[in-house]
Structure formats: C-alpha cells, structure tokens
C-alpha cells in the first residue's frame, strides 16, 4: 500500500508527463511536496522497488510510469 507521499509524488509524475510531456526535476518535486531532496529521492526509490515506476539512470527525466493505481488497497481494484 502506498503512503500518502508516495501517492502524491506518483500523481505529480503522471500529471507532469500528461500535461508538460516531461517528468519533473527533483527541485520541482521538492517544491510540489514541500519535502527535502533526500525524502523525495527516498520516495522515488520506494516507487521503483514497488514496481510503480522504472528509472535506469537516476535522472527523473528517464522515469517511466509502470502503474498508477495502488492495487494493494481493497478499494484500488
């Protein structure tokens, strides 16, 4: 199950890719979430480990969204 912050960052990634045709930078994610760089990177790593996003290079511009729904939630299906 995703945390609120994970869900928020995943939503930001999806919205940026849909409206701006690019992924947000780390500083943009910091501004949007109000969190520091270490926290943002930790959440992104958690999303990778959870299979929600894929990123081979460590650069946010290379992020690919794998799934946008939290299937662990009983209400996510």
XYZ file of C-alpha atoms in Angstrom:
77
model
C 0.000 0.000 0.000
C 1.336 3.402 -0.934
C 1.907 6.108 1.637
C 0.245 9.478 1.112
C 3.565 10.972 -0.022
C 4.224 8.126 -2.467
C 0.732 8.538 -3.902
C 1.236 12.312 -4.169
C 4.564 12.001 -5.990
C 3.169 9.353 -8.328
C 0.260 11.677 -9.139
C 2.683 14.573 -9.765
C 4.757 12.378 -12.104
C 1.653 11.325 -14.017
C 0.291 14.865 -14.322
C 3.625 16.319 -15.457
C 4.047 13.630 -18.089
C 0.494 14.131 -19.356
C 0.387 17.935 -19.397
C 4.001 19.015 -19.858
C 5.258 15.961 -21.759
C 8.211 15.621 -19.404
C 8.914 14.481 -15.883
C 9.510 16.966 -13.070
C 13.008 17.607 -11.787
C 13.991 16.848 -8.204
C 13.794 20.570 -7.274
C 10.290 20.739 -8.793
C 9.254 17.705 -6.749
C 10.698 19.345 -3.636
C 8.581 22.451 -4.262
C 5.409 20.493 -5.060
C 5.707 18.240 -1.991
C 7.354 20.581 0.496
C 9.922 17.873 1.234
C 13.711 17.895 1.004
C 15.805 16.194 -1.677
C 16.671 13.188 0.497
C 12.996 12.481 1.194
C 11.979 12.900 -2.457
C 14.731 10.538 -3.615
C 13.766 8.014 -0.932
C 10.136 8.061 -2.092
C 11.191 7.674 -5.737
C 13.341 4.677 -4.758
C 10.350 3.195 -2.936
C 8.190 3.639 -6.035
C 10.848 1.851 -8.109
C 11.078 -1.016 -5.605
C 7.289 -1.251 -5.516
C 7.120 -1.531 -9.299
C 5.195 1.710 -9.813
C 7.918 3.433 -11.816
C 11.083 2.441 -13.654
C 14.225 4.530 -13.905
C 17.522 3.154 -15.164
C 19.712 6.236 -14.906
C 18.716 8.004 -11.685
C 17.623 11.046 -13.700
C 13.950 11.910 -13.263
C 13.655 12.596 -16.992
C 14.156 8.860 -17.587
C 11.281 7.792 -15.304
C 8.673 5.543 -16.891
C 5.383 5.057 -15.062
C 4.505 1.362 -14.824
C 1.253 1.597 -12.859
C -0.710 4.426 -11.330
C -3.088 2.553 -9.060
C -2.476 1.137 -5.626
C -3.555 -2.477 -6.108
C -2.733 -3.388 -2.504
C -5.692 -1.309 -1.388
C -9.022 -3.128 -1.127
C -10.566 -0.087 -2.854
C -7.939 0.086 -5.614
C -9.498 -2.631 -7.790
